[in-house]
Coordinates of C-alpha atoms and ligand atoms in Angstrom, one line a residue:
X1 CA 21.6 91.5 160.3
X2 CA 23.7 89.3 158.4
X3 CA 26.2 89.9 155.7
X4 CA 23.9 89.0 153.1
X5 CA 21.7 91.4 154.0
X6 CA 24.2 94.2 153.0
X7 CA 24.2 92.8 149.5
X8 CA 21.8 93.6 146.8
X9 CA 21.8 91.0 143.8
X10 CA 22.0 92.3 140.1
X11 CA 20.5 89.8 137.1
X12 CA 20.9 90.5 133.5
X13 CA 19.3 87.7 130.9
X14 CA 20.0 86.4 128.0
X15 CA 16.6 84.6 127.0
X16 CA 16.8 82.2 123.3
X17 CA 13.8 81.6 122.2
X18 CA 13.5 79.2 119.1
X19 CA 11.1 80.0 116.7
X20 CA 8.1 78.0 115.3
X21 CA 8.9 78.5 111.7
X22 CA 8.3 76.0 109.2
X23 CA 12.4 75.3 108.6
X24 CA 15.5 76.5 109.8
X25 CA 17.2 79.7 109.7
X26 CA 19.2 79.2 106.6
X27 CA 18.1 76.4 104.5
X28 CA 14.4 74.3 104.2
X29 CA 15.2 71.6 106.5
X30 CA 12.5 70.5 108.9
X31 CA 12.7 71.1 112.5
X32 CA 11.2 68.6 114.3
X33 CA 12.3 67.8 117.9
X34 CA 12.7 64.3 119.1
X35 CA 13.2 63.6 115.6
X36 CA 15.9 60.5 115.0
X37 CA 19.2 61.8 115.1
X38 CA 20.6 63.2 112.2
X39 CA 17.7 63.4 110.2
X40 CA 17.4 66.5 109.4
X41 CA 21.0 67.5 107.7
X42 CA 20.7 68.7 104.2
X43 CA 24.1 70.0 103.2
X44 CA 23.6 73.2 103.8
X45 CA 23.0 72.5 107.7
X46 CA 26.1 70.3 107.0
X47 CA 28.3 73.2 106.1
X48 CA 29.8 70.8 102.9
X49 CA 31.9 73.3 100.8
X50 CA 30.2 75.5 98.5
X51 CA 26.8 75.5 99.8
X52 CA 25.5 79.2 100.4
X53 CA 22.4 80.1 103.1
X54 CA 19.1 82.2 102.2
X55 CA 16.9 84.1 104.7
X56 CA 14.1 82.6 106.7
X57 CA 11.5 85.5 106.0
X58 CA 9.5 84.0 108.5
X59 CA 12.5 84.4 111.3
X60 CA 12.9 87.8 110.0
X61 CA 8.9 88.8 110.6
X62 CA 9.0 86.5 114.0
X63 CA 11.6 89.6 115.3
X64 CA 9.7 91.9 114.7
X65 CA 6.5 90.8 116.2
X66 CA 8.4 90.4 119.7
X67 CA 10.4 93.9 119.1
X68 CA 6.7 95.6 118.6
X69 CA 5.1 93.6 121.3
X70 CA 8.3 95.0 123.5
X71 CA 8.1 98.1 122.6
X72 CA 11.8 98.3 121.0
X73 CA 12.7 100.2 117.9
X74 CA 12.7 98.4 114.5
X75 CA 16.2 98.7 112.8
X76 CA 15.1 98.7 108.9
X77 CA 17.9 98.3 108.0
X78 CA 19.7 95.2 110.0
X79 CA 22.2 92.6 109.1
X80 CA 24.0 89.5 109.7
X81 CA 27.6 88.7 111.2
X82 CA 29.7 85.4 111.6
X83 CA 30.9 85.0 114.9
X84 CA 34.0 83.0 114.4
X85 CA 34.8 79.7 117.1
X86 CA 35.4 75.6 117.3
X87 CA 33.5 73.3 117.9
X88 CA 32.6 69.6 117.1
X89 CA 28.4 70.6 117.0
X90 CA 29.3 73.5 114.6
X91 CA 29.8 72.3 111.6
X92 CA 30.6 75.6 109.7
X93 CA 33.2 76.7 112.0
X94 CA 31.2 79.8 112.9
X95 CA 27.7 81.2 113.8
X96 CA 25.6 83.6 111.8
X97 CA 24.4 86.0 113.9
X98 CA 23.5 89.8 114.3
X99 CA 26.2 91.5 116.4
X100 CA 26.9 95.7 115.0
X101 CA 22.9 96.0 113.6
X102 CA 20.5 93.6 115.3
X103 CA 17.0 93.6 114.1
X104 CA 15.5 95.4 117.3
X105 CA 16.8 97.9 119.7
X106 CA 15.6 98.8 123.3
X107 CA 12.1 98.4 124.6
X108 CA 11.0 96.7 127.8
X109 CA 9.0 93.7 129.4
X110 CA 6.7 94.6 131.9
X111 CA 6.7 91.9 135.0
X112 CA 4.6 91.3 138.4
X113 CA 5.9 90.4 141.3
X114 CA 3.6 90.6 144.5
X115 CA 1.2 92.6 143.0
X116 CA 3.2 94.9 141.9
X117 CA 4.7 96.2 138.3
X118 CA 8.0 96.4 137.5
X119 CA 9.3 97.7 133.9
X120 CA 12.6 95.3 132.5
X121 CA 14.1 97.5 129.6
X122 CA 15.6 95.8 126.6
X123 CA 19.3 96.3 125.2
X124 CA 18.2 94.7 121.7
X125 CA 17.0 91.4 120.4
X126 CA 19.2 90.1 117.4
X127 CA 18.6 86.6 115.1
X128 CA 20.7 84.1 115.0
X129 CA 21.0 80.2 114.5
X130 CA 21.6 77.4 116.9
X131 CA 24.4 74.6 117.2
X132 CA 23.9 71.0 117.1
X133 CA 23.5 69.2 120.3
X134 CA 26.5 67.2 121.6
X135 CA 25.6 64.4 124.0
X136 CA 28.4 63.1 126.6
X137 CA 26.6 60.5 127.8
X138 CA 25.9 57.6 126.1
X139 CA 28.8 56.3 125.3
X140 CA 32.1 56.0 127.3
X141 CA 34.5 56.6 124.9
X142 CA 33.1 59.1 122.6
X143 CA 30.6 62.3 122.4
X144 CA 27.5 62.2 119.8
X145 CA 27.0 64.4 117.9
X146 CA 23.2 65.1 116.7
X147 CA 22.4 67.7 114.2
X148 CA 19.0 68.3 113.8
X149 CA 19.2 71.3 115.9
X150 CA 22.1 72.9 113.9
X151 CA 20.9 75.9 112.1
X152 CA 17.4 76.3 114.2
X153 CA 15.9 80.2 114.3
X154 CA 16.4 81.7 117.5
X155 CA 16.3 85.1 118.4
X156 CA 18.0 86.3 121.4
X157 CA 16.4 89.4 123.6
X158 CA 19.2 91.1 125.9
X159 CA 18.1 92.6 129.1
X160 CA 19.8 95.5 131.0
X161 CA 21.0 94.6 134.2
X162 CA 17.5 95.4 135.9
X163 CA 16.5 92.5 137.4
X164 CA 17.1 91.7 141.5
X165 CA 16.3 88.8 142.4
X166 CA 15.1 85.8 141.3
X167 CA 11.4 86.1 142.0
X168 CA 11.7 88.9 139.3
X169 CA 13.7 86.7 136.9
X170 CA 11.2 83.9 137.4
X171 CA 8.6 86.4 136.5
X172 CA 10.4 88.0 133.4
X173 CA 10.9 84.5 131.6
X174 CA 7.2 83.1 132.6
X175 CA 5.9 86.4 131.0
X176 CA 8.5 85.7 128.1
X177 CA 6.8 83.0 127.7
X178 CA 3.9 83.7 127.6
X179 CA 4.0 86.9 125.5
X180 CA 6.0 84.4 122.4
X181 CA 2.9 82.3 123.0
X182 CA 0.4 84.9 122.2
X183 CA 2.6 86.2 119.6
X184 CA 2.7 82.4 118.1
X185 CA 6.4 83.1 117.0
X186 CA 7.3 80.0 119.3
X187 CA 5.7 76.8 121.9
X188 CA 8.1 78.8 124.6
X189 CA 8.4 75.2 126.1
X190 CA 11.3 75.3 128.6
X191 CA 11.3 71.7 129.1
X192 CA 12.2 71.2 125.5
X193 CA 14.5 74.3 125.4
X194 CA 12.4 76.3 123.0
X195 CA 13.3 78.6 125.7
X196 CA 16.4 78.9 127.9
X197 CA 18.2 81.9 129.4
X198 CA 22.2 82.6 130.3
X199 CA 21.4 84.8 134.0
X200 CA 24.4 87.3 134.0
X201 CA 24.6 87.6 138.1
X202 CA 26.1 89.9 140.1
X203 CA 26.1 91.5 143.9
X204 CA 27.0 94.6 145.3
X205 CA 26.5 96.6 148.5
X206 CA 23.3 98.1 148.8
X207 CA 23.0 101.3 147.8
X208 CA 26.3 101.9 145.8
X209 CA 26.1 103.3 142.2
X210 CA 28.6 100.8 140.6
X211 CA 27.7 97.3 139.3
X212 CA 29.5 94.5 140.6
X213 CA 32.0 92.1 138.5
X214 CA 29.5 89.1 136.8
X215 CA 29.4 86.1 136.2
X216 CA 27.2 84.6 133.8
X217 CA 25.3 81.4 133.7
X218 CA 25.1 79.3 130.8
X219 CA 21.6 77.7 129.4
X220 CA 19.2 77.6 132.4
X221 CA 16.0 76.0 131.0
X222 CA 13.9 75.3 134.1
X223 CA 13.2 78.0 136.4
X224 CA 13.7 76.0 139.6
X225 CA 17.1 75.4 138.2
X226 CA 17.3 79.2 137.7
X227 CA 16.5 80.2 140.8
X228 CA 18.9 77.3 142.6
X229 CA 21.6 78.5 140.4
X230 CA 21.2 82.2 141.1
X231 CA 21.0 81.6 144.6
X232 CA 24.2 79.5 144.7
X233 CA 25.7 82.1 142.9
X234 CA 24.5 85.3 145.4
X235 CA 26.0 83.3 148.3
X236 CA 29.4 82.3 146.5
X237 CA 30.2 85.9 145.6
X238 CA 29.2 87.8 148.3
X239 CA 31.1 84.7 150.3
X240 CA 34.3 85.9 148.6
X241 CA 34.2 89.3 148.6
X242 CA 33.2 89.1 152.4
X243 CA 36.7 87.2 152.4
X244 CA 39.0 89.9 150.7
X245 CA 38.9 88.3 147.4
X246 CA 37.9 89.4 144.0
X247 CA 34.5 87.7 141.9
X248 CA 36.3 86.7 138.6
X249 CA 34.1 87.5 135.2
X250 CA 33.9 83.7 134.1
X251 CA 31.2 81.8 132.1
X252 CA 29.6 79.2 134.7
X253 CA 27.8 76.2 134.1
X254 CA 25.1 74.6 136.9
X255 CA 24.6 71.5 137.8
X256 CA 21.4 70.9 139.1
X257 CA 22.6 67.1 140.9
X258 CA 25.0 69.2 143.2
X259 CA 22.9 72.5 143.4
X260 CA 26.4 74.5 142.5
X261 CA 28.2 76.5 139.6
X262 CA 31.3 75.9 138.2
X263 CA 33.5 77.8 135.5
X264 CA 33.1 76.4 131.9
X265 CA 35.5 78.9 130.4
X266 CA 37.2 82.3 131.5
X267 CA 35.1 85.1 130.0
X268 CA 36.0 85.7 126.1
X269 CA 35.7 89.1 124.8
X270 CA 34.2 90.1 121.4
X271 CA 37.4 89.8 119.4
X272 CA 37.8 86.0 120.3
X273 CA 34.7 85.5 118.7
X274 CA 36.6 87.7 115.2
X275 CA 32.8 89.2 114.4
X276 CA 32.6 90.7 111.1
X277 CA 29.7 91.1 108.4
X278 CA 28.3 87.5 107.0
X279 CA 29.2 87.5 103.1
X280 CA 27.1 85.3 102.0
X281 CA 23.8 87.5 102.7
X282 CA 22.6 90.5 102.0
X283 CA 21.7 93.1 104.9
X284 CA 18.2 92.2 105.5
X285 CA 16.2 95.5 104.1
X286 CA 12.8 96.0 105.5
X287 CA 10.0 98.9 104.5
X288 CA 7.9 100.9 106.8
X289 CA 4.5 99.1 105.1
X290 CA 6.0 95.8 106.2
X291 CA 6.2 96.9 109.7
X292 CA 3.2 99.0 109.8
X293 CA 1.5 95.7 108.3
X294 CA 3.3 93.4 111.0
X295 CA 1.7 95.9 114.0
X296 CA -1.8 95.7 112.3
X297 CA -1.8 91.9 112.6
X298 CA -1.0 91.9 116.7
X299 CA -3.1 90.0 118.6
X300 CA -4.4 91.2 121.6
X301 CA -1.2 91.2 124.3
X302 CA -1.5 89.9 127.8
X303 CA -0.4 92.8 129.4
X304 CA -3.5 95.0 127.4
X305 CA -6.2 92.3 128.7
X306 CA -4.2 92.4 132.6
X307 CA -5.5 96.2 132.2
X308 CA -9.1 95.3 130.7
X309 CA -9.5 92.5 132.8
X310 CA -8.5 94.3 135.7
X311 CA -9.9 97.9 135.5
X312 CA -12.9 97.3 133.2
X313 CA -14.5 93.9 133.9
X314 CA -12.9 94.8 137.8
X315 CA -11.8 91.3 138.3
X316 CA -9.1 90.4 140.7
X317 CA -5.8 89.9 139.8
X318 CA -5.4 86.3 140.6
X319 CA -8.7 85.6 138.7
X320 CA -7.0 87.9 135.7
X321 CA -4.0 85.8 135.5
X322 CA -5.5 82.6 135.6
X323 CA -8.1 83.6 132.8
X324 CA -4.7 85.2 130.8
X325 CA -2.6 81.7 130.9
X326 CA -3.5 80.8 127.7
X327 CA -4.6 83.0 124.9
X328 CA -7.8 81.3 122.4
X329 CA -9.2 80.7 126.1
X330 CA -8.5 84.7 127.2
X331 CA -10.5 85.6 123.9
X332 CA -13.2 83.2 124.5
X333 CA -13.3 85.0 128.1
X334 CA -13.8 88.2 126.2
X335 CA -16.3 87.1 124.0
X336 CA -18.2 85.6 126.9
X337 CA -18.3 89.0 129.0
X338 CA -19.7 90.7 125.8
X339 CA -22.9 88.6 126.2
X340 CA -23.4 88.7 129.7
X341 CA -23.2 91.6 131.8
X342 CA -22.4 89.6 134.9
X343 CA -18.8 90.1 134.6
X344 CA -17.5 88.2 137.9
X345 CA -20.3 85.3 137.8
X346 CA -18.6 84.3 134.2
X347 CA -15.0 84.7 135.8
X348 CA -16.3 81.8 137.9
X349 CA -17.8 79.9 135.9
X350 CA -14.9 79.6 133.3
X351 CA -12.8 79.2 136.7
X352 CA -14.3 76.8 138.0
X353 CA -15.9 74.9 135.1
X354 CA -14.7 75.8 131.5
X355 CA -11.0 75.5 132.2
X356 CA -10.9 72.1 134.6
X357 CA -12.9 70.6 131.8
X358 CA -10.5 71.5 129.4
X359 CA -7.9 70.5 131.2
X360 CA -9.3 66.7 132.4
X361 CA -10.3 66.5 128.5
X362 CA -6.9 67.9 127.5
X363 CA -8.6 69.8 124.9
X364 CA -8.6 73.6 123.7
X365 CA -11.1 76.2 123.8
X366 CA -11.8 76.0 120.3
X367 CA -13.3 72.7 120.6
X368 CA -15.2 73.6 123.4
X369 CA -18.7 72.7 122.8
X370 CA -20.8 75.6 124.1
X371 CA -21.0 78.7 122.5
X372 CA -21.1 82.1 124.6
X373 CA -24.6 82.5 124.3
X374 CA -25.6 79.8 125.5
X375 CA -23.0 80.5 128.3
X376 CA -24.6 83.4 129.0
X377 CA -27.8 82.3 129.6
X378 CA -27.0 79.5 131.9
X379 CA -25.3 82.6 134.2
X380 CA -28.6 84.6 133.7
X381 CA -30.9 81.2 135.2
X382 CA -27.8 81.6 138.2
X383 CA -27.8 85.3 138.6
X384 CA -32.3 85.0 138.5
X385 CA -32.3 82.6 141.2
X386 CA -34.1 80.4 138.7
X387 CA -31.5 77.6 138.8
X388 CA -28.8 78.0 142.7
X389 CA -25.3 77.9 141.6
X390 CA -24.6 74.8 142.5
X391 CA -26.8 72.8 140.8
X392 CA -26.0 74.8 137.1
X393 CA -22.4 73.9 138.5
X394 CA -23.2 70.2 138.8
X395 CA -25.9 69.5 136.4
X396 CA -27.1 71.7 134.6
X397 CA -23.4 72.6 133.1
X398 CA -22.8 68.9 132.3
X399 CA -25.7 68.3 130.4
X400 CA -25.4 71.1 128.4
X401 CA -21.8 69.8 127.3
X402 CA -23.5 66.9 126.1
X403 CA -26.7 68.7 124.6
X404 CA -24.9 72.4 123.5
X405 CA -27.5 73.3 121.4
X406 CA -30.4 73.2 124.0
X407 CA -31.5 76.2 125.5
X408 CA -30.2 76.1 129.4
X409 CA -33.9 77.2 130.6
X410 CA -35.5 74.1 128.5
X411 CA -32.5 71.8 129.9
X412 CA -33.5 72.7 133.6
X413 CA -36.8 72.6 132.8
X414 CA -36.8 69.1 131.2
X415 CA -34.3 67.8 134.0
X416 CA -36.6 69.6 136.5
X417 CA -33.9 71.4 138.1
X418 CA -35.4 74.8 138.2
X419 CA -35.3 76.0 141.8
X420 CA -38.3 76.3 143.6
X421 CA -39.4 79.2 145.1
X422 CA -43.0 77.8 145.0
X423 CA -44.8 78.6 148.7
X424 CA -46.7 75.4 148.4
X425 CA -43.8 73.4 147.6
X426 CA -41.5 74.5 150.4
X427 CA -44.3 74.9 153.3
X428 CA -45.3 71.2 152.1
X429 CA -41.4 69.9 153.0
X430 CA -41.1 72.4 156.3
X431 CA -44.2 70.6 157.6
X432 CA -42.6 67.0 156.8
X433 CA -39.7 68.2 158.2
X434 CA -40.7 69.6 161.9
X435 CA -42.9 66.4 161.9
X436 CA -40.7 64.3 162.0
X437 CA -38.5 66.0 164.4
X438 CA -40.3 67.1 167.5
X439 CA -37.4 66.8 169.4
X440 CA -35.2 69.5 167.9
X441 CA -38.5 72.0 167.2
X442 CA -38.7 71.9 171.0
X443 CA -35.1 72.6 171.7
X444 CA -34.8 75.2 169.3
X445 CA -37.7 77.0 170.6
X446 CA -35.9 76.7 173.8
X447 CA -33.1 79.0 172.4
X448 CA -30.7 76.0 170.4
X449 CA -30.9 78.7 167.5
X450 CA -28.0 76.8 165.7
X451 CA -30.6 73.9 165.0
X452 CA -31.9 76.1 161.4
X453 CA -28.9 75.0 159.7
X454 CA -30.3 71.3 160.6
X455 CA -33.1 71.9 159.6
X456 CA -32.7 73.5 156.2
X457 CA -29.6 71.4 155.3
X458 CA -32.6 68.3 155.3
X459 CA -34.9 70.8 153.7
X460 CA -32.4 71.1 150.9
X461 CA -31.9 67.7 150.6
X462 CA -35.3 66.2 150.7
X463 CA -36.2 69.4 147.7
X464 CA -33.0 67.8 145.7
X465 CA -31.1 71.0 146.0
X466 CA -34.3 73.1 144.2
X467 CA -35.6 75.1 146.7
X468 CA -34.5 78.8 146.6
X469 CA -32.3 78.9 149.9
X470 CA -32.9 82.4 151.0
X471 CA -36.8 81.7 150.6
X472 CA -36.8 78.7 152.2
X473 CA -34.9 79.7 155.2
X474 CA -37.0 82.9 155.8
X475 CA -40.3 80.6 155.6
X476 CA -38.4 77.6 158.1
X477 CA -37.5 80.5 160.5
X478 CA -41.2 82.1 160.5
X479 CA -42.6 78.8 160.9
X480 CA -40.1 77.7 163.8
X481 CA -41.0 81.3 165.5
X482 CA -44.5 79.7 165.9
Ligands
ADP1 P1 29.0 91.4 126.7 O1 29.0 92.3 125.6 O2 30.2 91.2 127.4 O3 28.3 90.1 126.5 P2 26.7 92.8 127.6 O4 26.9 94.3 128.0 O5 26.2 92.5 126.3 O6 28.1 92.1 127.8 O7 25.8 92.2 128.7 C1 25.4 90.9 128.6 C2 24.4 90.7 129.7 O8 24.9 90.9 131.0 C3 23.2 91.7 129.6 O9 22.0 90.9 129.8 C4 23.4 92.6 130.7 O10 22.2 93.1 131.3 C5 24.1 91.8 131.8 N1 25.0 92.5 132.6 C6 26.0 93.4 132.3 N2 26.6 93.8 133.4 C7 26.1 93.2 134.5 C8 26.4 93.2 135.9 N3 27.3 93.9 136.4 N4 25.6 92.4 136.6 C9 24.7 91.6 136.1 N5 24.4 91.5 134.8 C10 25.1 92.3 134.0
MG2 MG1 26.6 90.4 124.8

């Protein structure tokens, strides 16, 4: 065993998510990212002397559809603090931001990992606003400063240290993202930062009862990056422990060209920060009704269809999770198993068919040409043995993309696809067939057994995939017998 194995690893996150409302948190500029720098900089993002902020109402209901969603409790009463530090991106000197009376507290986020569940609780999710971006880089001399980003909606959800590895963070930030997408409170696009996570990281001998010292992570926003960092991290503290020394509580930063962390700052405490009560806004008041109003207009959540998809329609997990990724395309889903009771066969078919096409097409569900319906009845002419699988699959699928309004049995029929399981028809291409090849008749009669497949892969060829395979094969066999 080696030392590593005595350690256990201990993750708590700190996942921002930016917030698809129409304008920032405090004022009505536009967020637009990739927009030309310093474009979007009224002079209330600007922090010029004298200008005062107003709620983002939208920000405000955002919160509370992820506190429901989560499960947290729904502080009615909530309000906003100014956390108090320098620098060049922030041009008011300080951040508003919840810090006593955040919007939501507790809940939890239900992961999978391997197959099995795992319940992440909450500590609260507060609002806030983001900085402008500083950029190192383009010059030699001199930062640049952008600030576009500077005063963005985010709202930040705080786990308890219950993550342990980073599998299960991994997990918890794909089904972050996923639940803000279904919500529609943000694109949860980690590539553009919409959502990024600080990983608080610690180790500590299995078994023991006490946490170990952390550090924490700064603004991972790609989960290979996450998982490098974390593992980096695992090794370095138990490295120095295992040595006699001490793990320091520091702020880290990783750099993804070396693989390795390095500290950014010693840890700050609260009072650094000098939190206390923004005075330029009111506590943000908000009535049962609203709430009550805010539940009613939930969307379905992933984790309610993982159960329906799972235990009612009895589909497999991977299938589940596939059909889950993305939400209009989940609802279609449902809609399509309402109207056909073969449950599995439309799993496959939007598998295999509905969500490649959309993909290749790059194109959503809702301009999807075929209605359910007419889904439906395509899987019937499968399920019937009027049409085999894979020429619907093939053909008969394709066609009715470009002719949607066509019944699928009137398609096949016009195409001539419909299979065949006409005695006539199929004795007629057996006879052809053993014709033509003495050779192996003789040698199967003989005992080459394996020679069917021969023979009914060139059946099924020469009956352009339409004969019924089960028939045909029981009719080949019978006259091969002879
Ligand atoms: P602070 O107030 O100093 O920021 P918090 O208690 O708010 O600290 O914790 C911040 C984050 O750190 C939370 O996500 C929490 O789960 C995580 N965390 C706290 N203690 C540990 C620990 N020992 N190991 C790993 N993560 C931790
Ligand atoms: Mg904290």
């Amino acid at each position: 065993m080696s030392i590593y194995d005595k350690y256990e690893t201990v993750i708590g996150l700190e996942t921002h998510v930016q917030l698809a409302t129409k304008s920032k948190a405090f004022c009505g500029d536009a967020i637009e990212f990739g927009a030309s720098p310093n474009t979007h900089i009224s002079a209330i993002s600007l922090a010029y002397p004298g200008t005062l902020p107003k709620v983002n109402h939208q920000q405000i209901e955002f919160a509370i559809r992820l506190g429901l969603a989560l499960g947290s409790e729904i502080n009615l009463e909530n309000r906003f603090d100014r956390k108090n530090y320098f620098y060049a991106d922030l041009p008011k000197g300080y951040q508003i931001t919840q810090d006593r009376l955040p919007i939501c507290v507790g809940g939890a986020l239900k992961i999978r990992v391997k197959g099995k569940e795992k319940s992440i609780r909450i500590h609260h999710i507060h609002m806030e606003e983001d900085a402008g971006k500083s950029i190192h880089d383009l010059d030699a001399k001199h930062s640049m400063i952008d600030l576009n980003r500077a005063g963005t909606p985010l709202l930040e959800v705080v786990s308890e240290p219950d993550l342990r590895s980073e599998e299960e963070v991994d997990a918890f930030m794909t089904t972050m993202r996923q639940l803000v997408r279904y919500l529609e409170i943000s694109d949860g696009n980690m590539e553009q930062a919409s959502l990024r996570c600080d990983c608080n990281v610690s180790v500590r001998l299995k078994g023991a009862s006490e946490y170990g010292q952390r550090c924490e992570i700064k603004n991972l926003n790609s989960m290979r990056f996450a998982r490098k960092a974390i593992q980096y991290e695992r090794k370095r503290q138990i490295d120095l422990i295992e040595s006699g020394g001490e793990v320091q509580q520091n702020t880290l930063n990783f750099d993804p060209v070396t693989g390795k962390t390095s500290p950014l700052r010693s840890k700050e405490n609260a009072h650094d920060y000098r939190y206390f009560p923004e005075p330029d806004l009111p506590p943000v008041v908000v009535s049962e009704q609203q709430v009550e109003q805010i539940k009613n207009a939930l969307p379905p959540l992933p984790n309610e269809l993982f159960e329906t998809f799972t235990q009612t329609f009895k589909l497999s997990e991977y299938d589940t999770n596939i059909l889950l990724e993305e939400k209009n395309s989940a609802l279609y889903f449902v809609a399509l198993v309402q109207a056909t009771p073969h449950k599995k066969a439309a799993a496959n078919l939007m598998i295999n068919k509905i969500l490649p096409y959309l993909n290749e097409e790059r194109k959503s569900i809702q301009e999807f040409p075929i209605d359910t319906a007419q889904l439906a009845a395509l899987i019937e002419l499968i399920q019937s043995d009027q049409v085999s699988n894979s020429i619907a699959y093939q053909q008969l699928f394709p066609e009715l993309l470009k002719q949607p309004d066509i019944a699928p049995l009137k398609l096949a029929e016009q195409l001539n696809l419909l299979q065949s399981n006409d005695d006539d028809f199929l004795q007629d291409l057996i006879t052809q067939i053993l014709e033509q090849h003495p050779d192996k008749v003789k040698a199967y009669q003989k005992g080459k057994k394996g020679l069917i497949g021969f023979f009914m892969g060139d059946l099924m060829k020469k009956s352009k995939g339409k004969a019924n395979p089960k028939e045909a094969k029981k009719l080949l066999a019978a006259r091969l017998e002879n």
